[in-house]
């Protein structure tokens, strides 16, 4: 089968399209013919993490497709079912933090940038009917992360004002509509004027320049809840925008892991700093019900064939995208 393969070269450039064996489903697994896959920031990290490993690895966490074969003891699915994959494996019930068994599809095991992938049946759901293949293929990782960060960890209330820096990110494309559907007021930021315009079209109430003075642009308005995955570049400005007693949830650090932190301001302000990551399968269910109920569809930046996936990864690396990049792997049959 056709697949994007990492052989430890250490960079996006070293990834190559190769012929790989079609995987066989083990007990409790299903084999899925991938129709569409989706890119995430995580995919950019895999070549660095896998550097020096000569064993071929197929990256890719997000995907939707058609059940092709079922391993032993699989009763919930049959060949021909149209499904969406939850790439957060080994985390079933909602818990305060993921169990040790938690790991993601698409490294170290093979992922969705291939014509076929095997996945535990317990982490697969029927494709929400309101989503196209392109939309279903990009939903899971970012939407699940956004759902847990906003609702489980962030405890979002309809009366809250939420600030989400980095409007162009794949996760912001879910955070903004999820928060708006809840009734919250939503502010966001972007380095790009065009992305700020698009964020307003997506429903944001205000969109400020990431490199500007947020307090001035927002005329002193502050946030009850901030979801910041940009990291070091925005951390302090986000903290400064938080109302006293407010909550900041962090699930990513695209621009760096390390920040200076002023403890006295933190405890006097009685802020809550909360870590989050992906979500359980229980939350995946809740997220699918939420997007179906509110008819939420992922914003697509672009759709490209698997043959052009390296260019698409470069677009993500360069931060040119607004919303999700969908990869066409197979024709639907
Ligand atoms: N822990 C988890 O489970 C989990 C799950 C999903 C994602 N993540 C992490 O969360 C982060 C976001 O993921 P994603 O896939 O949504 O990212 P993404 O699509 O790559 O977007 C990152 C965004 O950050 C903003 N940004 C980048 N550099 C910036 C800078 N110097 N100053 C201000 N803004 C900057 C940009 O927004 P503009 O282009 O609008 O300026 C960019 O689009 C990543 O670090 C990812 O690894 C973690």
PDB file of C-alpha atoms in Angstrom, residues 12-286:
ATOM      1  CA  UNK A  12      10.402  16.703   6.940  1.00  0.00           C
ATOM      2  CA  UNK A  13      12.584  16.541   3.823  1.00  0.00           C
ATOM      3  CA  UNK A  14      13.591  12.976   4.629  1.00  0.00           C
ATOM      4  CA  UNK A  15       9.990  11.694   4.648  1.00  0.00           C
ATOM      5  CA  UNK A  16       9.162   9.652   1.571  1.00  0.00           C
ATOM      6  CA  UNK A  17       6.182   8.021  -0.096  1.00  0.00           C
ATOM      7  CA  UNK A  18       6.837   4.266  -0.115  1.00  0.00           C
ATOM      8  CA  UNK A  19       5.179   0.933  -0.646  1.00  0.00           C
ATOM      9  CA  UNK A  20       4.383  -0.692   2.716  1.00  0.00           C
ATOM     10  CA  UNK A  21       2.681  -4.000   3.607  1.00  0.00           C
ATOM     11  CA  UNK A  22      -1.060  -3.821   4.294  1.00  0.00           C
ATOM     12  CA  UNK A  23      -1.437  -4.345   8.092  1.00  0.00           C
ATOM     13  CA  UNK A  24      -3.456  -7.260   9.488  1.00  0.00           C
ATOM     14  CA  UNK A  25      -5.974  -6.497  12.280  1.00  0.00           C
ATOM     15  CA  UNK A  26      -5.357  -8.341  15.544  1.00  0.00           C
ATOM     16  CA  UNK A  27      -8.107  -9.338  17.988  1.00  0.00           C
ATOM     17  CA  UNK A  28     -10.291  -6.339  18.917  1.00  0.00           C
ATOM     18  CA  UNK A  29      -8.845  -4.273  16.063  1.00  0.00           C
ATOM     19  CA  UNK A  30     -10.286  -3.193  12.755  1.00  0.00           C
ATOM     20  CA  UNK A  31      -8.532  -2.365   9.521  1.00  0.00           C
ATOM     21  CA  UNK A  32      -9.720   0.876   7.951  1.00  0.00           C
ATOM     22  CA  UNK A  33      -9.276   1.964   4.359  1.00  0.00           C
ATOM     23  CA  UNK A  34      -8.336   5.589   4.969  1.00  0.00           C
ATOM     24  CA  UNK A  35     -10.330   7.984   2.760  1.00  0.00           C
ATOM     25  CA  UNK A  36      -9.133  11.280   4.306  1.00  0.00           C
ATOM     26  CA  UNK A  37      -6.425  12.000   6.871  1.00  0.00           C
ATOM     27  CA  UNK A  38      -5.696  15.271   8.654  1.00  0.00           C
ATOM     28  CA  UNK A  39      -2.543  17.165   9.611  1.00  0.00           C
ATOM     29  CA  UNK A  40      -1.723  18.283  13.129  1.00  0.00           C
ATOM     30  CA  UNK A  41       1.159  20.242  14.595  1.00  0.00           C
ATOM     31  CA  UNK A  42       2.277  16.957  16.193  1.00  0.00           C
ATOM     32  CA  UNK A  43       3.073  15.490  12.769  1.00  0.00           C
ATOM     33  CA  UNK A  44       5.828  18.092  12.422  1.00  0.00           C
ATOM     34  CA  UNK A  45       7.555  16.773  15.575  1.00  0.00           C
ATOM     35  CA  UNK A  46       7.695  13.103  14.487  1.00  0.00           C
ATOM     36  CA  UNK A  47      10.817  13.340  12.246  1.00  0.00           C
ATOM     37  CA  UNK A  48      12.720  14.897  15.175  1.00  0.00           C
ATOM     38  CA  UNK A  49      11.468  12.364  17.710  1.00  0.00           C
ATOM     39  CA  UNK A  50      12.168   9.430  15.388  1.00  0.00           C
ATOM     40  CA  UNK A  51      15.621  10.637  14.281  1.00  0.00           C
ATOM     41  CA  UNK A  52      18.117   7.798  13.808  1.00  0.00           C
ATOM     42  CA  UNK A  53      15.515   5.012  13.911  1.00  0.00           C
ATOM     43  CA  UNK A  54      15.888   3.022  10.688  1.00  0.00           C
ATOM     44  CA  UNK A  55      12.622   1.094  11.219  1.00  0.00           C
ATOM     45  CA  UNK A  56       9.951   2.640   8.968  1.00  0.00           C
ATOM     46  CA  UNK A  57       7.209   4.556  10.788  1.00  0.00           C
ATOM     47  CA  UNK A  58       4.026   5.855   9.142  1.00  0.00           C
ATOM     48  CA  UNK A  59       2.954   9.089  10.892  1.00  0.00           C
ATOM     49  CA  UNK A  60      -0.580  10.499  10.978  1.00  0.00           C
ATOM     50  CA  UNK A  61      -3.092  10.665  13.841  1.00  0.00           C
ATOM     51  CA  UNK A  62      -6.324  11.891  12.280  1.00  0.00           C
ATOM     52  CA  UNK A  63      -8.329   9.943   9.767  1.00  0.00           C
ATOM     53  CA  UNK A  64     -11.720   8.753   8.593  1.00  0.00           C
ATOM     54  CA  UNK A  65     -12.497   5.898   6.265  1.00  0.00           C
ATOM     55  CA  UNK A  66     -14.277   2.641   5.588  1.00  0.00           C
ATOM     56  CA  UNK A  67     -14.003  -0.534   7.666  1.00  0.00           C
ATOM     57  CA  UNK A  68     -12.158  -3.041   5.492  1.00  0.00           C
ATOM     58  CA  UNK A  69     -11.623  -6.027   7.825  1.00  0.00           C
ATOM     59  CA  UNK A  70     -12.327  -6.911  11.464  1.00  0.00           C
ATOM     60  CA  UNK A  71     -10.063  -8.883  13.812  1.00  0.00           C
ATOM     61  CA  UNK A  72     -11.382 -11.454  16.275  1.00  0.00           C
ATOM     62  CA  UNK A  73     -13.972 -10.405  18.897  1.00  0.00           C
ATOM     63  CA  UNK A  74     -15.037  -7.260  17.004  1.00  0.00           C
ATOM     64  CA  UNK A  75     -18.834  -7.052  17.061  1.00  0.00           C
ATOM     65  CA  UNK A  76     -19.534  -3.314  16.879  1.00  0.00           C
ATOM     66  CA  UNK A  77     -18.413  -2.885  13.245  1.00  0.00           C
ATOM     67  CA  UNK A  78     -18.566  -4.656   9.944  1.00  0.00           C
ATOM     68  CA  UNK A  79     -16.840  -4.119   6.603  1.00  0.00           C
ATOM     69  CA  UNK A  80     -18.340  -1.153   4.763  1.00  0.00           C
ATOM     70  CA  UNK A  81     -19.081   0.958   7.867  1.00  0.00           C
ATOM     71  CA  UNK A  82     -18.049   4.603   7.496  1.00  0.00           C
ATOM     72  CA  UNK A  83     -15.993   5.528  10.554  1.00  0.00           C
ATOM     73  CA  UNK A  84     -13.897   8.176  12.254  1.00  0.00           C
ATOM     74  CA  UNK A  85     -10.817   7.360  14.356  1.00  0.00           C
ATOM     75  CA  UNK A  86     -10.084   8.635  17.871  1.00  0.00           C
ATOM     76  CA  UNK A  87      -6.256   8.696  17.804  1.00  0.00           C
ATOM     77  CA  UNK A  88      -5.936   8.971  21.606  1.00  0.00           C
ATOM     78  CA  UNK A  89      -5.447   5.287  22.413  1.00  0.00           C
ATOM     79  CA  UNK A  90      -5.471   3.645  25.851  1.00  0.00           C
ATOM     80  CA  UNK A  91      -7.651   6.251  27.630  1.00  0.00           C
ATOM     81  CA  UNK A  92     -11.261   5.162  27.973  1.00  0.00           C
ATOM     82  CA  UNK A  93     -13.060   6.788  30.938  1.00  0.00           C
ATOM     83  CA  UNK A  94     -12.644  10.445  31.822  1.00  0.00           C
ATOM     84  CA  UNK A  95      -9.942  10.919  34.498  1.00  0.00           C
ATOM     85  CA  UNK A  96      -8.056  14.019  35.766  1.00  0.00           C
ATOM     86  CA  UNK A  97      -4.994  13.019  33.699  1.00  0.00           C
ATOM     87  CA  UNK A  98      -4.362  10.314  31.096  1.00  0.00           C
ATOM     88  CA  UNK A  99      -3.391   6.835  32.366  1.00  0.00           C
ATOM     89  CA  UNK A 100       0.116   5.465  31.664  1.00  0.00           C
ATOM     90  CA  UNK A 101      -1.382   3.392  28.844  1.00  0.00           C
ATOM     91  CA  UNK A 102      -2.265   6.568  26.894  1.00  0.00           C
ATOM     92  CA  UNK A 103      -0.518   6.970  23.526  1.00  0.00           C
ATOM     93  CA  UNK A 104      -1.308   8.437  20.146  1.00  0.00           C
ATOM     94  CA  UNK A 105      -1.870   6.780  16.825  1.00  0.00           C
ATOM     95  CA  UNK A 106       0.848   7.747  14.344  1.00  0.00           C
ATOM     96  CA  UNK A 107       3.999   7.320  16.431  1.00  0.00           C
ATOM     97  CA  UNK A 108       5.497   5.148  17.704  1.00  0.00           C
ATOM     98  CA  UNK A 109       2.950   2.865  15.937  1.00  0.00           C
ATOM     99  CA  UNK A 110       1.873   3.301  12.325  1.00  0.00           C
ATOM    100  CA  UNK A 111      -0.719   6.004  11.614  1.00  0.00           C
ATOM    101  CA  UNK A 112      -3.142   7.323   9.054  1.00  0.00           C
ATOM    102  CA  UNK A 113      -0.890   8.653   6.266  1.00  0.00           C
ATOM    103  CA  UNK A 114      -1.401   5.338   4.466  1.00  0.00           C
ATOM    104  CA  UNK A 115      -4.065   3.550   2.478  1.00  0.00           C
ATOM    105  CA  UNK A 116      -4.825   1.221   5.410  1.00  0.00           C
ATOM    106  CA  UNK A 117      -4.442   1.514   9.175  1.00  0.00           C
ATOM    107  CA  UNK A 118      -5.343  -0.858  12.013  1.00  0.00           C
ATOM    108  CA  UNK A 119      -6.947   0.649  15.129  1.00  0.00           C
ATOM    109  CA  UNK A 120      -8.539  -0.782  18.311  1.00  0.00           C
ATOM    110  CA  UNK A 121     -12.283  -1.002  17.618  1.00  0.00           C
ATOM    111  CA  UNK A 122     -12.903   0.687  20.984  1.00  0.00           C
ATOM    112  CA  UNK A 123     -11.391   3.882  19.538  1.00  0.00           C
ATOM    113  CA  UNK A 124     -13.506   4.072  16.411  1.00  0.00           C
ATOM    114  CA  UNK A 125     -16.956   5.631  15.984  1.00  0.00           C
ATOM    115  CA  UNK A 126     -19.372   5.929  13.102  1.00  0.00           C
ATOM    116  CA  UNK A 127     -18.702   9.040  11.016  1.00  0.00           C
ATOM    117  CA  UNK A 128     -21.103  11.866  11.983  1.00  0.00           C
ATOM    118  CA  UNK A 129     -23.458  12.067   8.985  1.00  0.00           C
ATOM    119  CA  UNK A 130     -23.326  15.881   8.741  1.00  0.00           C
ATOM    120  CA  UNK A 131     -19.568  15.801   8.019  1.00  0.00           C
ATOM    121  CA  UNK A 132     -18.033  15.282   4.589  1.00  0.00           C
ATOM    122  CA  UNK A 133     -15.067  12.906   4.317  1.00  0.00           C
ATOM    123  CA  UNK A 134     -12.711  15.878   4.170  1.00  0.00           C
ATOM    124  CA  UNK A 135     -14.197  17.292   7.377  1.00  0.00           C
ATOM    125  CA  UNK A 136     -14.335  13.976   9.250  1.00  0.00           C
ATOM    126  CA  UNK A 137     -10.702  13.283   8.373  1.00  0.00           C
ATOM    127  CA  UNK A 138      -9.458  16.382  10.205  1.00  0.00           C
ATOM    128  CA  UNK A 139     -11.789  16.485  13.202  1.00  0.00           C
ATOM    129  CA  UNK A 140     -10.587  14.154  15.916  1.00  0.00           C
ATOM    130  CA  UNK A 141      -7.343  15.276  17.528  1.00  0.00           C
ATOM    131  CA  UNK A 142      -7.889  19.039  17.537  1.00  0.00           C
ATOM    132  CA  UNK A 143     -11.623  18.900  18.314  1.00  0.00           C
ATOM    133  CA  UNK A 144     -11.119  16.459  21.203  1.00  0.00           C
ATOM    134  CA  UNK A 145      -8.291  18.583  22.604  1.00  0.00           C
ATOM    135  CA  UNK A 146     -10.404  21.733  22.296  1.00  0.00           C
ATOM    136  CA  UNK A 147     -13.391  20.034  23.930  1.00  0.00           C
ATOM    137  CA  UNK A 148     -11.486  18.861  27.022  1.00  0.00           C
ATOM    138  CA  UNK A 149      -9.561  22.135  27.354  1.00  0.00           C
ATOM    139  CA  UNK A 150     -12.710  24.292  27.169  1.00  0.00           C
ATOM    140  CA  UNK A 151     -15.278  22.218  29.009  1.00  0.00           C
ATOM    141  CA  UNK A 152     -13.669  19.567  31.242  1.00  0.00           C
ATOM    142  CA  UNK A 153     -10.606  21.536  32.303  1.00  0.00           C
ATOM    143  CA  UNK A 154     -11.650  25.137  31.557  1.00  0.00           C
ATOM    144  CA  UNK A 155     -15.180  24.725  33.031  1.00  0.00           C
ATOM    145  CA  UNK A 156     -16.526  27.155  30.438  1.00  0.00           C
ATOM    146  CA  UNK A 157     -19.728  28.999  31.388  1.00  0.00           C
ATOM    147  CA  UNK A 158     -22.010  30.797  28.940  1.00  0.00           C
ATOM    148  CA  UNK A 159     -21.363  34.037  30.871  1.00  0.00           C
ATOM    149  CA  UNK A 160     -17.565  33.762  30.392  1.00  0.00           C
ATOM    150  CA  UNK A 161     -15.300  35.796  28.161  1.00  0.00           C
ATOM    151  CA  UNK A 162     -12.700  33.494  26.578  1.00  0.00           C
ATOM    152  CA  UNK A 163      -9.433  34.504  24.951  1.00  0.00           C
ATOM    153  CA  UNK A 164      -7.782  32.171  22.421  1.00  0.00           C
ATOM    154  CA  UNK A 165      -4.423  33.337  20.994  1.00  0.00           C
ATOM    155  CA  UNK A 166      -3.350  31.985  17.575  1.00  0.00           C
ATOM    156  CA  UNK A 167      -6.616  32.126  15.609  1.00  0.00           C
ATOM    157  CA  UNK A 168      -5.039  30.378  12.642  1.00  0.00           C
ATOM    158  CA  UNK A 169      -4.214  27.204  14.541  1.00  0.00           C
ATOM    159  CA  UNK A 170      -6.049  23.958  13.899  1.00  0.00           C
ATOM    160  CA  UNK A 171      -7.264  23.827  17.501  1.00  0.00           C
ATOM    161  CA  UNK A 172      -8.517  27.442  17.506  1.00  0.00           C
ATOM    162  CA  UNK A 173     -10.734  26.464  14.576  1.00  0.00           C
ATOM    163  CA  UNK A 174     -12.669  24.315  17.083  1.00  0.00           C
ATOM    164  CA  UNK A 175     -12.171  26.357  20.260  1.00  0.00           C
ATOM    165  CA  UNK A 176     -13.817  29.440  18.716  1.00  0.00           C
ATOM    166  CA  UNK A 177     -17.046  27.777  17.468  1.00  0.00           C
ATOM    167  CA  UNK A 178     -17.314  25.487  20.538  1.00  0.00           C
ATOM    168  CA  UNK A 179     -17.143  28.508  22.863  1.00  0.00           C
ATOM    169  CA  UNK A 180     -19.543  30.563  20.723  1.00  0.00           C
ATOM    170  CA  UNK A 181     -22.132  27.758  20.644  1.00  0.00           C
ATOM    171  CA  UNK A 182     -21.992  27.741  24.447  1.00  0.00           C
ATOM    172  CA  UNK A 183     -22.901  31.438  24.478  1.00  0.00           C
ATOM    173  CA  UNK A 184     -19.536  32.767  25.662  1.00  0.00           C
ATOM    174  CA  UNK A 185     -17.902  35.951  24.387  1.00  0.00           C
ATOM    175  CA  UNK A 186     -14.768  35.043  22.407  1.00  0.00           C
ATOM    176  CA  UNK A 187     -11.627  37.086  21.753  1.00  0.00           C
ATOM    177  CA  UNK A 188      -8.746  35.786  19.700  1.00  0.00           C
ATOM    178  CA  UNK A 189      -5.419  36.943  18.227  1.00  0.00           C
ATOM    179  CA  UNK A 190      -3.408  36.308  15.102  1.00  0.00           C
ATOM    180  CA  UNK A 191      -0.215  37.610  13.530  1.00  0.00           C
ATOM    181  CA  UNK A 192      -2.047  37.871  10.221  1.00  0.00           C
ATOM    182  CA  UNK A 193      -4.638  40.509   9.319  1.00  0.00           C
ATOM    183  CA  UNK A 194      -6.338  38.073   6.952  1.00  0.00           C
ATOM    184  CA  UNK A 195      -6.564  35.409   9.684  1.00  0.00           C
ATOM    185  CA  UNK A 196      -8.058  37.986  12.086  1.00  0.00           C
ATOM    186  CA  UNK A 197     -10.686  38.748   9.456  1.00  0.00           C
ATOM    187  CA  UNK A 198     -11.447  35.042   9.065  1.00  0.00           C
ATOM    188  CA  UNK A 199     -11.635  34.553  12.838  1.00  0.00           C
ATOM    189  CA  UNK A 200     -14.321  37.246  13.024  1.00  0.00           C
ATOM    190  CA  UNK A 201     -16.181  35.475  10.217  1.00  0.00           C
ATOM    191  CA  UNK A 202     -15.936  32.266  12.284  1.00  0.00           C
ATOM    192  CA  UNK A 203     -17.800  34.031  15.092  1.00  0.00           C
ATOM    193  CA  UNK A 204     -15.098  35.609  17.268  1.00  0.00           C
ATOM    194  CA  UNK A 205     -16.265  38.854  18.910  1.00  0.00           C
ATOM    195  CA  UNK A 206     -12.837  40.509  18.639  1.00  0.00           C
ATOM    196  CA  UNK A 207      -9.542  39.589  16.963  1.00  0.00           C
ATOM    197  CA  UNK A 208      -6.358  41.427  17.937  1.00  0.00           C
ATOM    198  CA  UNK A 209      -2.854  41.499  16.493  1.00  0.00           C
ATOM    199  CA  UNK A 210      -0.714  38.870  18.290  1.00  0.00           C
ATOM    200  CA  UNK A 211       2.234  41.235  18.354  1.00  0.00           C
ATOM    201  CA  UNK A 212       0.210  44.317  19.409  1.00  0.00           C
ATOM    202  CA  UNK A 213      -0.948  45.651  22.780  1.00  0.00           C
ATOM    203  CA  UNK A 214      -3.917  43.436  23.605  1.00  0.00           C
ATOM    204  CA  UNK A 215      -5.092  45.495  26.584  1.00  0.00           C
ATOM    205  CA  UNK A 216      -5.344  48.608  24.397  1.00  0.00           C
ATOM    206  CA  UNK A 217      -6.953  46.827  21.440  1.00  0.00           C
ATOM    207  CA  UNK A 218      -9.550  45.261  23.732  1.00  0.00           C
ATOM    208  CA  UNK A 219     -10.084  48.572  25.540  1.00  0.00           C
ATOM    209  CA  UNK A 220      -9.358  47.052  28.938  1.00  0.00           C
ATOM    210  CA  UNK A 221     -11.728  44.108  28.576  1.00  0.00           C
ATOM    211  CA  UNK A 222     -10.326  40.961  30.199  1.00  0.00           C
ATOM    212  CA  UNK A 223     -10.991  37.222  30.053  1.00  0.00           C
ATOM    213  CA  UNK A 224     -12.373  34.730  32.578  1.00  0.00           C
ATOM    214  CA  UNK A 225     -10.777  31.858  30.683  1.00  0.00           C
ATOM    215  CA  UNK A 226      -7.750  31.724  28.377  1.00  0.00           C
ATOM    216  CA  UNK A 227      -6.814  28.733  26.256  1.00  0.00           C
ATOM    217  CA  UNK A 228      -3.199  29.282  25.196  1.00  0.00           C
ATOM    218  CA  UNK A 229      -1.375  26.669  23.112  1.00  0.00           C
ATOM    219  CA  UNK A 230       0.994  29.153  21.431  1.00  0.00           C
ATOM    220  CA  UNK A 231       3.388  28.927  24.387  1.00  0.00           C
ATOM    221  CA  UNK A 232       6.293  31.146  25.371  1.00  0.00           C
ATOM    222  CA  UNK A 233       5.534  33.846  22.760  1.00  0.00           C
ATOM    223  CA  UNK A 234       2.122  34.673  24.258  1.00  0.00           C
ATOM    224  CA  UNK A 235       2.160  33.281  27.814  1.00  0.00           C
ATOM    225  CA  UNK A 236       2.822  36.521  29.711  1.00  0.00           C
ATOM    226  CA  UNK A 237       0.512  38.612  27.545  1.00  0.00           C
ATOM    227  CA  UNK A 238      -2.198  36.024  28.125  1.00  0.00           C
ATOM    228  CA  UNK A 239      -1.646  36.092  31.893  1.00  0.00           C
ATOM    229  CA  UNK A 240      -1.893  39.895  31.804  1.00  0.00           C
ATOM    230  CA  UNK A 241      -5.282  39.632  30.073  1.00  0.00           C
ATOM    231  CA  UNK A 242      -6.744  37.276  32.674  1.00  0.00           C
ATOM    232  CA  UNK A 243      -9.266  38.631  35.197  1.00  0.00           C
ATOM    233  CA  UNK A 244      -8.277  38.104  38.824  1.00  0.00           C
ATOM    234  CA  UNK A 245      -9.363  34.592  39.811  1.00  0.00           C
ATOM    235  CA  UNK A 246      -9.442  33.554  36.136  1.00  0.00           C
ATOM    236  CA  UNK A 247      -8.387  30.248  34.579  1.00  0.00           C
ATOM    237  CA  UNK A 248      -5.722  29.602  31.963  1.00  0.00           C
ATOM    238  CA  UNK A 249      -5.596  26.220  30.246  1.00  0.00           C
ATOM    239  CA  UNK A 250      -2.440  25.175  28.370  1.00  0.00           C
ATOM    240  CA  UNK A 251      -2.204  22.157  26.077  1.00  0.00           C
ATOM    241  CA  UNK A 252       0.572  23.227  23.717  1.00  0.00           C
ATOM    242  CA  UNK A 253       3.764  25.271  23.552  1.00  0.00           C
ATOM    243  CA  UNK A 254       4.435  25.797  19.838  1.00  0.00           C
ATOM    244  CA  UNK A 255       6.807  28.720  20.471  1.00  0.00           C
ATOM    245  CA  UNK A 256       8.770  27.294  23.400  1.00  0.00           C
ATOM    246  CA  UNK A 257       8.361  25.370  26.646  1.00  0.00           C
ATOM    247  CA  UNK A 258      10.069  27.734  29.073  1.00  0.00           C
ATOM    248  CA  UNK A 259       8.771  31.012  30.532  1.00  0.00           C
ATOM    249  CA  UNK A 260       9.596  33.352  33.426  1.00  0.00           C
ATOM    250  CA  UNK A 261       6.831  33.220  35.940  1.00  0.00           C
ATOM    251  CA  UNK A 262       6.120  35.906  38.562  1.00  0.00           C
ATOM    252  CA  UNK A 263       4.867  33.916  41.547  1.00  0.00           C
ATOM    253  CA  UNK A 264       3.738  36.899  43.641  1.00  0.00           C
ATOM    254  CA  UNK A 265       1.459  38.286  40.908  1.00  0.00           C
ATOM    255  CA  UNK A 266       0.139  34.766  40.391  1.00  0.00           C
ATOM    256  CA  UNK A 267      -0.919  34.089  43.948  1.00  0.00           C
ATOM    257  CA  UNK A 268      -2.192  37.606  44.612  1.00  0.00           C
ATOM    258  CA  UNK A 269      -4.314  37.320  41.464  1.00  0.00           C
ATOM    259  CA  UNK A 270      -5.523  33.875  42.622  1.00  0.00           C
ATOM    260  CA  UNK A 271      -5.278  32.580  39.073  1.00  0.00           C
ATOM    261  CA  UNK A 272      -5.682  28.941  38.074  1.00  0.00           C
ATOM    262  CA  UNK A 273      -3.119  27.518  35.645  1.00  0.00           C
ATOM    263  CA  UNK A 274      -4.385  24.229  34.253  1.00  0.00           C
ATOM    264  CA  UNK A 275      -2.677  21.655  32.033  1.00  0.00           C
ATOM    265  CA  UNK A 276      -4.644  19.620  29.517  1.00  0.00           C
ATOM    266  CA  UNK A 277      -3.912  17.114  26.800  1.00  0.00           C
ATOM    267  CA  UNK A 278      -6.150  15.430  24.201  1.00  0.00           C
ATOM    268  CA  UNK A 279      -9.056  13.655  25.947  1.00  0.00           C
ATOM    269  CA  UNK A 280     -10.556  10.311  26.922  1.00  0.00           C
ATOM    270  CA  UNK A 281     -12.770   8.224  24.646  1.00  0.00           C
ATOM    271  CA  UNK A 282     -15.682   9.229  26.892  1.00  0.00           C
ATOM    272  CA  UNK A 283     -14.994  12.882  25.962  1.00  0.00           C
ATOM    273  CA  UNK A 284     -14.576  11.891  22.305  1.00  0.00           C
ATOM    274  CA  UNK A 285     -18.189  10.614  22.450  1.00  0.00           C
ATOM    275  CA  UNK A 286     -19.331  13.847  24.097  1.00  0.00           C
TER     276      UNK A 286
END
